[in-house]
Amino acid sequence: MTYTQFSGDGADIEGKSILITGGTGSFGRTLLRNLLNNHNPKKVVILARGELMHFELQNTLTEDEKKKVRFFIGDVRDADRLMMAFRGIDIVIHAAAQKQVPLAEYNPFECIRTNVIGAENVVQAAIRAGVSKVIALSTDKAVNPINLYGASKLASDKIFVAANALASGTGTRFSVVRYGNVLGSRGSVIPFFRKLLKEGAKTLPVTDERMTRFWITVEQAVAFTLTCIDTMQGGEIFVPKIPSMRITDLVTALAPEIEVEIVGVRPGEKLHELMITEHNAPTTIDAGDRYVIEPEWNFWNLPDDEEDRPPLVPQGFEYTSDQNDWWMTVEDLRETLKSIPYGGE
């Protein structure tokens, strides 16, 4: 199986100054490598909290690459630091978030400060600094959320869509990219399962044998995001068409002979994931390799020629991991796992 090669080439980033919040994480590291290998940005600014991860990322760069990259220790909770970091920046890719569901449940104030207040700070700083485009990363868990992480990302999505009205007349535009689980990212199930197998586990814990998930590689998430920067007008939520998989098939792909131990669905966890709801259908277009949820605001300018407009999805349409028409088989998963670093990024 071959993943969709998302249309567009990221041409809008050539010669631009780009800042990545949370830039030392899995997505940010892969995005930086993509930008340096395949594009010619004027500079790339990495903004993140942890100095050790800044140091480790610096050590992956050649001396020539280091001339184009700047490392800012900073937190999206710090509005003043964002204002300083955003000066002279053309494009902001907002990847910083508190993402661990159980930790967010136990530390709700911290989750809100990063995911919601941090989103507001990014919006305010981008408008004041004259940033041209801001694209924020979201998650399937923001759709009909049942945990605080998902609820905080729903609030974040709403902030970034509405920010286009707040920025009216300034030239700053905001959009959102929403996708499913990233294969092999830090904290995801693949590094966890591999660790258990390395330690000699005789079974692997599965919350429910019916569980399904959307999956995307981090390279595909980066490529998709770059194409959305090319086409965004402001206010869209871009959703890639990606495959689903059954969690039991992942176990089989990793260790065919091992037994599964059913441990029950954790608090705040869904059996299946949802990226577009029936409520979104009236404003969602099918753009070939992606869906685009258009904003319900008067700043949205439809094409003058309706013939150029992609079709709306059918009424009642929902995009869910269990009703998807694209599935990863055990062999697909086994082949994909070969390209994922053993410990995750």
Tab-separated table of C-alpha atoms in Angstrom:
chain	number	residue	atom	x	y	z
A	1	MET	CA	0.000	0.000	0.000
A	2	THR	CA	1.191	3.500	-0.831
A	3	TYR	CA	0.077	6.537	1.120
A	4	THR	CA	-1.541	9.372	-0.787
A	5	GLN	CA	1.028	11.805	-2.117
A	6	PHE	CA	-0.803	14.966	-1.210
A	7	SER	CA	-1.089	17.470	-4.048
A	8	GLY	CA	0.918	20.686	-3.890
A	9	ASP	CA	4.622	21.262	-3.430
A	10	GLY	CA	4.891	23.772	-0.602
A	11	ALA	CA	5.903	26.500	-3.041
A	12	ASP	CA	4.547	29.253	-0.802
A	13	ILE	CA	7.316	28.656	1.747
A	14	GLU	CA	10.228	29.315	-0.605
A	15	GLY	CA	12.331	32.233	0.628
A	16	LYS	CA	10.106	32.744	3.682
A	17	SER	CA	10.930	32.970	7.370
A	18	ILE	CA	9.139	30.107	9.143
A	19	LEU	CA	8.632	29.539	12.868
A	20	ILE	CA	7.582	26.198	14.367
A	21	THR	CA	6.155	26.182	17.886
A	22	GLY	CA	6.880	22.917	19.683
A	23	GLY	CA	9.555	22.538	17.038
A	24	THR	CA	11.686	19.966	18.880
A	25	GLY	CA	8.916	17.344	18.859
A	26	SER	CA	8.336	14.556	16.317
A	27	PHE	CA	6.447	16.769	13.877
A	28	GLY	CA	8.786	19.762	14.220
A	29	ARG	CA	11.950	17.718	13.719
A	30	THR	CA	10.547	16.066	10.586
A	31	LEU	CA	9.251	19.384	9.257
A	32	LEU	CA	12.643	21.022	9.774
A	33	ARG	CA	14.364	18.220	7.890
A	34	ASN	CA	11.815	18.491	5.047
A	35	LEU	CA	12.311	22.259	4.805
A	36	LEU	CA	16.098	21.998	4.735
A	37	ASN	CA	16.225	19.088	2.277
A	38	ASN	CA	13.447	20.046	-0.144
A	39	HIS	CA	12.908	23.797	0.088
A	40	ASN	CA	14.787	27.043	0.373
A	41	PRO	CA	13.374	28.966	3.341
A	42	LYS	CA	15.068	32.206	4.336
A	43	LYS	CA	15.284	30.901	7.903
A	44	VAL	CA	13.552	28.471	10.242
A	45	VAL	CA	12.973	29.331	13.899
A	46	ILE	CA	12.440	26.484	16.364
A	47	LEU	CA	10.543	27.562	19.482
A	48	ALA	CA	10.195	25.067	22.328
A	49	ARG	CA	10.614	24.843	26.102
A	50	GLY	CA	13.229	22.153	26.675
A	51	GLU	CA	16.874	23.139	26.283
A	52	LEU	CA	18.056	19.520	26.074
A	53	MET	CA	15.867	18.823	23.058
A	54	HIS	CA	17.092	22.040	21.432
A	55	PHE	CA	20.653	20.837	21.987
A	56	GLU	CA	19.928	17.382	20.572
A	57	LEU	CA	18.220	18.838	17.492
A	58	GLN	CA	21.112	21.252	16.889
A	59	ASN	CA	23.472	18.300	16.846
A	60	THR	CA	21.611	16.740	13.905
A	61	LEU	CA	22.393	19.734	11.644
A	62	THR	CA	25.369	20.368	9.416
A	63	GLU	CA	27.301	23.611	9.773
A	64	ASP	CA	25.649	25.005	6.632
A	65	GLU	CA	22.187	24.050	7.899
A	66	LYS	CA	22.815	25.771	11.224
A	67	LYS	CA	23.189	29.082	9.361
A	68	LYS	CA	19.487	28.925	8.454
A	69	VAL	CA	18.079	27.693	11.779
A	70	ARG	CA	17.482	29.665	14.961
A	71	PHE	CA	16.697	28.073	18.331
A	72	PHE	CA	14.422	30.001	20.712
A	73	ILE	CA	13.778	28.625	24.177
A	74	GLY	CA	10.234	29.715	24.890
A	75	ASP	CA	6.704	28.687	25.797
A	76	VAL	CA	3.433	29.488	24.023
A	77	ARG	CA	2.111	30.446	27.465
A	78	ASP	CA	4.483	33.428	27.416
A	79	ALA	CA	2.855	36.094	25.231
A	80	ASP	CA	5.804	38.485	25.456
A	81	ARG	CA	8.243	35.795	24.324
A	82	LEU	CA	6.001	34.976	21.355
A	83	MET	CA	5.913	38.634	20.325
A	84	MET	CA	9.706	38.705	20.319
A	85	ALA	CA	9.987	35.399	18.439
A	86	PHE	CA	7.391	36.306	15.773
A	87	ARG	CA	9.129	39.482	14.624
A	88	GLY	CA	10.090	39.156	10.957
A	89	ILE	CA	8.303	35.804	10.590
A	90	ASP	CA	6.166	35.106	7.496
A	91	ILE	CA	4.640	31.727	8.412
A	92	VAL	CA	3.950	30.148	11.808
A	93	ILE	CA	3.249	26.416	12.134
A	94	HIS	CA	1.768	25.860	15.582
A	95	ALA	CA	2.624	22.344	16.767
A	96	ALA	CA	3.082	22.991	20.505
A	97	ALA	CA	0.520	21.190	22.663
A	98	GLN	CA	0.050	19.115	25.767
A	99	LYS	CA	-1.094	15.863	24.178
A	100	GLN	CA	-1.106	13.023	26.715
A	101	VAL	CA	-4.741	12.237	27.556
A	102	PRO	CA	-4.269	10.825	31.101
A	103	LEU	CA	-1.838	13.592	32.092
A	104	ALA	CA	-4.217	16.240	30.812
A	105	GLU	CA	-7.035	14.740	32.897
A	106	TYR	CA	-4.840	14.841	36.001
A	107	ASN	CA	-3.336	18.266	35.269
A	108	PRO	CA	-6.244	20.201	33.744
A	109	PHE	CA	-4.960	23.716	34.455
A	110	GLU	CA	-1.671	22.977	32.685
A	111	CYS	CA	-3.479	21.539	29.659
A	112	ILE	CA	-5.698	24.622	29.362
A	113	ARG	CA	-2.780	27.026	29.769
A	114	THR	CA	-0.859	25.405	26.919
A	115	ASN	CA	-3.595	24.336	24.504
A	116	VAL	CA	-6.127	27.149	24.929
A	117	ILE	CA	-4.358	30.172	26.400
A	118	GLY	CA	-1.333	29.273	24.277
A	119	ALA	CA	-3.526	29.335	21.144
A	120	GLU	CA	-4.807	32.796	22.072
A	121	ASN	CA	-1.236	33.994	22.611
A	122	VAL	CA	-0.182	32.686	19.188
A	123	VAL	CA	-3.112	34.495	17.533
A	124	GLN	CA	-2.444	37.796	19.304
A	125	ALA	CA	1.300	37.698	18.624
A	126	ALA	CA	0.829	36.746	14.956
A	127	ILE	CA	-1.558	39.654	14.321
A	128	ARG	CA	0.627	42.173	16.133
A	129	ALA	CA	3.823	40.980	14.447
A	130	GLY	CA	2.277	40.969	10.968
A	131	VAL	CA	2.725	37.246	10.299
A	132	SER	CA	1.210	36.347	6.927
A	133	LYS	CA	-0.027	32.792	7.575
A	134	VAL	CA	-0.565	30.669	10.679
A	135	ILE	CA	-1.497	27.006	10.462
A	136	ALA	CA	-2.303	25.114	13.667
A	137	LEU	CA	-2.158	21.362	14.157
A	138	SER	CA	-5.283	19.727	15.556
A	139	THR	CA	-6.352	16.156	16.283
A	140	ASP	CA	-9.267	13.796	15.725
A	141	LYS	CA	-9.795	13.968	19.493
A	142	ALA	CA	-11.084	17.535	19.067
A	143	VAL	CA	-14.197	16.137	17.352
A	144	ASN	CA	-17.036	15.335	19.787
A	145	PRO	CA	-14.430	15.331	22.584
A	146	ILE	CA	-14.820	13.107	25.629
A	147	ASN	CA	-11.549	14.075	27.350
A	148	LEU	CA	-9.927	17.358	28.350
A	149	TYR	CA	-7.199	17.122	25.738
A	150	GLY	CA	-9.799	16.841	22.982
A	151	ALA	CA	-11.917	19.613	24.497
A	152	SER	CA	-8.898	21.911	24.727
A	153	LYS	CA	-8.013	21.263	21.095
A	154	LEU	CA	-11.613	21.915	20.058
A	155	ALA	CA	-11.366	25.276	21.815
A	156	SER	CA	-8.038	25.875	20.079
A	157	ASP	CA	-9.564	25.089	16.659
A	158	LYS	CA	-12.390	27.539	17.325
A	159	ILE	CA	-9.876	30.222	18.336
A	160	PHE	CA	-7.842	29.832	15.134
A	161	VAL	CA	-10.884	29.834	12.839
A	162	ALA	CA	-12.415	32.899	14.512
A	163	ALA	CA	-9.030	34.644	14.508
A	164	ASN	CA	-9.581	35.461	10.830
A	165	ALA	CA	-12.365	37.817	11.838
A	166	LEU	CA	-10.199	39.353	14.574
A	167	ALA	CA	-7.387	39.861	12.039
A	168	SER	CA	-9.612	41.522	9.428
A	169	GLY	CA	-7.649	44.095	7.463
A	170	THR	CA	-4.249	43.052	8.826
A	171	GLY	CA	-3.388	40.446	6.206
A	172	THR	CA	-2.823	37.675	8.769
A	173	ARG	CA	-4.677	34.443	8.027
A	174	PHE	CA	-5.235	31.367	10.191
A	175	SER	CA	-6.168	27.774	9.283
A	176	VAL	CA	-6.146	24.355	10.959
A	177	VAL	CA	-4.874	20.908	9.951
A	178	ARG	CA	-6.590	17.941	11.608
A	179	TYR	CA	-5.336	14.379	11.277
A	180	GLY	CA	-5.257	11.073	13.179
A	181	ASN	CA	-2.631	9.208	15.158
A	182	VAL	CA	0.967	9.547	13.978
A	183	LEU	CA	2.683	6.201	13.491
A	184	GLY	CA	5.669	5.808	15.784
A	185	SER	CA	5.603	9.262	17.376
A	186	ARG	CA	6.825	9.629	20.943
A	187	GLY	CA	4.251	8.437	23.441
A	188	SER	CA	2.310	6.457	20.838
A	189	VAL	CA	1.439	2.782	21.029
A	190	ILE	CA	4.135	1.427	18.690
A	191	PRO	CA	7.162	2.437	20.818
A	192	PHE	CA	5.220	1.240	23.881
A	193	PHE	CA	4.512	-2.185	22.358
A	194	ARG	CA	8.104	-2.513	21.123
A	195	LYS	CA	9.415	-1.718	24.584
A	196	LEU	CA	7.220	-4.425	26.127
A	197	LEU	CA	8.350	-6.959	23.527
A	198	LYS	CA	12.015	-6.090	24.123
A	199	GLU	CA	11.463	-6.670	27.843
A	200	GLY	CA	10.102	-10.160	27.112
A	201	ALA	CA	6.358	-9.577	27.464
A	202	LYS	CA	4.232	-12.642	26.752
A	203	THR	CA	1.096	-10.603	26.004
A	204	LEU	CA	0.356	-7.100	24.711
A	205	PRO	CA	-2.371	-4.986	26.342
A	206	VAL	CA	-5.244	-3.946	24.086
A	207	THR	CA	-8.063	-1.838	25.450
A	208	ASP	CA	-10.762	-3.362	23.215
A	209	GLU	CA	-10.458	-5.766	20.291
A	210	ARG	CA	-13.013	-3.712	18.308
A	211	MET	CA	-10.905	-0.546	18.493
A	212	THR	CA	-10.009	1.248	15.236
A	213	ARG	CA	-7.799	4.248	14.593
A	214	PHE	CA	-6.870	6.638	11.782
A	215	TRP	CA	-3.142	6.482	11.036
A	216	ILE	CA	-0.678	8.730	9.222
A	217	THR	CA	3.105	8.800	9.113
A	218	VAL	CA	4.854	11.890	10.428
A	219	GLU	CA	6.357	12.458	6.972
A	220	GLN	CA	2.878	12.453	5.453
A	221	ALA	CA	1.579	14.796	8.158
A	222	VAL	CA	4.379	17.237	7.320
A	223	ALA	CA	3.804	16.987	3.560
A	224	PHE	CA	0.079	17.520	3.993
A	225	THR	CA	0.593	20.562	6.201
A	226	LEU	CA	2.933	22.181	3.686
A	227	THR	CA	0.384	21.770	0.884
A	228	CYS	CA	-2.295	23.357	3.081
A	229	ILE	CA	-0.080	26.426	3.541
A	230	ASP	CA	-0.089	26.775	-0.258
A	231	THR	CA	-3.885	26.765	-0.595
A	232	MET	CA	-5.248	28.241	2.641
A	233	GLN	CA	-7.452	31.340	2.434
A	234	GLY	CA	-8.076	31.446	6.188
A	235	GLY	CA	-10.593	29.675	8.369
A	236	GLU	CA	-10.449	26.216	6.809
A	237	ILE	CA	-9.971	22.972	8.713
A	238	PHE	CA	-8.059	20.623	6.398
A	239	VAL	CA	-8.567	16.874	6.917
A	240	PRO	CA	-6.449	14.406	4.893
A	241	LYS	CA	-7.908	11.204	3.522
A	242	ILE	CA	-5.903	8.577	5.410
A	243	PRO	CA	-6.309	4.875	6.208
A	244	SER	CA	-7.786	3.198	9.255
A	245	MET	CA	-6.440	0.166	11.079
A	246	ARG	CA	-7.619	-2.288	13.691
A	247	ILE	CA	-5.518	-2.298	16.853
A	248	THR	CA	-5.486	-6.108	16.828
A	249	ASP	CA	-3.964	-6.050	13.325
A	250	LEU	CA	-1.164	-3.831	14.650
A	251	VAL	CA	-0.377	-6.414	17.334
A	252	THR	CA	-0.305	-9.144	14.706
A	253	ALA	CA	2.024	-7.067	12.509
A	254	LEU	CA	4.421	-6.503	15.418
A	255	ALA	CA	4.372	-9.992	16.927
A	256	PRO	CA	2.253	-12.616	15.115
A	257	GLU	CA	2.575	-15.268	17.835
A	258	ILE	CA	1.874	-13.105	20.872
A	259	GLU	CA	-1.423	-13.136	22.738
A	260	VAL	CA	-3.598	-10.084	23.288
A	261	GLU	CA	-4.664	-9.096	26.796
A	262	ILE	CA	-7.919	-7.082	26.815
A	263	VAL	CA	-7.564	-4.440	29.526
A	264	GLY	CA	-10.648	-2.284	28.907
A	265	VAL	CA	-11.123	1.182	27.442
A	266	ARG	CA	-9.338	3.835	29.488
A	267	PRO	CA	-11.126	6.932	30.787
A	268	GLY	CA	-11.447	9.488	28.006
A	269	GLU	CA	-10.747	6.945	25.256
A	270	LYS	CA	-13.015	6.168	22.277
A	271	LEU	CA	-13.518	2.861	20.494
A	272	HIS	CA	-13.445	4.629	17.130
A	273	GLU	CA	-12.234	8.040	16.029
A	274	LEU	CA	-14.116	10.793	14.247
A	275	MET	CA	-12.652	13.603	12.162
A	276	ILE	CA	-15.729	15.113	10.507
A	277	THR	CA	-19.185	15.095	12.064
A	278	GLU	CA	-22.600	15.092	10.442
A	279	HIS	CA	-22.954	18.678	11.679
A	280	ASN	CA	-19.933	19.687	9.542
A	281	ALA	CA	-21.267	18.077	6.348
A	282	PRO	CA	-23.126	21.158	4.993
A	283	THR	CA	-19.853	23.138	4.923
A	284	THR	CA	-17.404	20.348	4.007
A	285	ILE	CA	-16.034	19.947	0.495
A	286	ASP	CA	-14.391	16.880	-1.021
A	287	ALA	CA	-11.150	18.190	-2.518
A	288	GLY	CA	-9.773	14.904	-3.844
A	289	ASP	CA	-7.005	13.877	-1.456
A	290	ARG	CA	-8.554	15.764	1.470
A	291	TYR	CA	-11.723	17.166	2.955
A	292	VAL	CA	-11.952	20.859	3.741
A	293	ILE	CA	-14.350	22.109	6.419
A	294	GLU	CA	-15.162	25.676	5.429
A	295	PRO	CA	-15.846	28.263	8.129
A	296	GLU	CA	-19.349	29.459	8.907
A	297	TRP	CA	-18.269	33.112	8.950
A	298	ASN	CA	-18.771	36.020	6.593
A	299	PHE	CA	-15.030	36.474	6.040
A	300	TRP	CA	-15.042	33.342	3.877
A	301	ASN	CA	-14.879	34.199	0.164
A	302	LEU	CA	-16.213	31.499	-2.135
A	303	PRO	CA	-14.774	31.201	-5.677
A	304	ASP	CA	-16.416	33.530	-8.183
A	305	ASP	CA	-16.834	30.629	-10.570
A	306	GLU	CA	-18.887	27.924	-8.866
A	307	GLU	CA	-17.726	25.431	-11.501
A	308	ASP	CA	-14.244	25.596	-9.973
A	309	ARG	CA	-15.568	24.746	-6.543
A	310	PRO	CA	-15.087	21.132	-5.321
A	311	PRO	CA	-18.331	19.339	-4.444
A	312	LEU	CA	-19.826	19.283	-0.978
A	313	VAL	CA	-19.910	15.926	0.801
A	314	PRO	CA	-23.353	14.252	0.975
A	315	GLN	CA	-25.769	15.333	3.680
A	316	GLY	CA	-25.327	13.193	6.783
A	317	PHE	CA	-21.694	12.414	5.891
A	318	GLU	CA	-19.322	11.529	8.726
A	319	TYR	CA	-15.639	10.601	8.520
A	320	THR	CA	-14.983	7.903	11.115
A	321	SER	CA	-12.224	5.348	11.578
A	322	ASP	CA	-14.634	2.387	11.656
A	323	GLN	CA	-16.607	3.434	8.548
A	324	ASN	CA	-13.576	4.358	6.445
A	325	ASP	CA	-13.258	2.835	2.964
A	326	TRP	CA	-9.440	2.642	3.203
A	327	TRP	CA	-7.903	0.086	5.571
A	328	MET	CA	-4.350	-0.926	6.379
A	329	THR	CA	-3.919	-4.695	6.299
A	330	VAL	CA	-1.499	-6.613	8.491
A	331	GLU	CA	0.961	-6.673	5.581
A	332	ASP	CA	0.555	-2.933	5.027
A	333	LEU	CA	1.301	-2.328	8.706
A	334	ARG	CA	4.270	-4.676	8.714
A	335	GLU	CA	5.776	-2.881	5.716
A	336	THR	CA	5.164	0.555	7.230
A	337	LEU	CA	6.713	-0.476	10.566
A	338	LYS	CA	10.035	-1.094	8.806
A	339	SER	CA	10.433	2.636	8.240
A	340	ILE	CA	9.644	3.674	11.820
A	341	PRO	CA	12.610	4.153	14.190
A	342	TYR	CA	12.619	1.510	16.903
A	343	GLY	CA	12.127	3.886	19.782
A	344	GLY	CA	9.891	6.380	18.031
A	345	GLU	CA	10.871	9.958	17.263
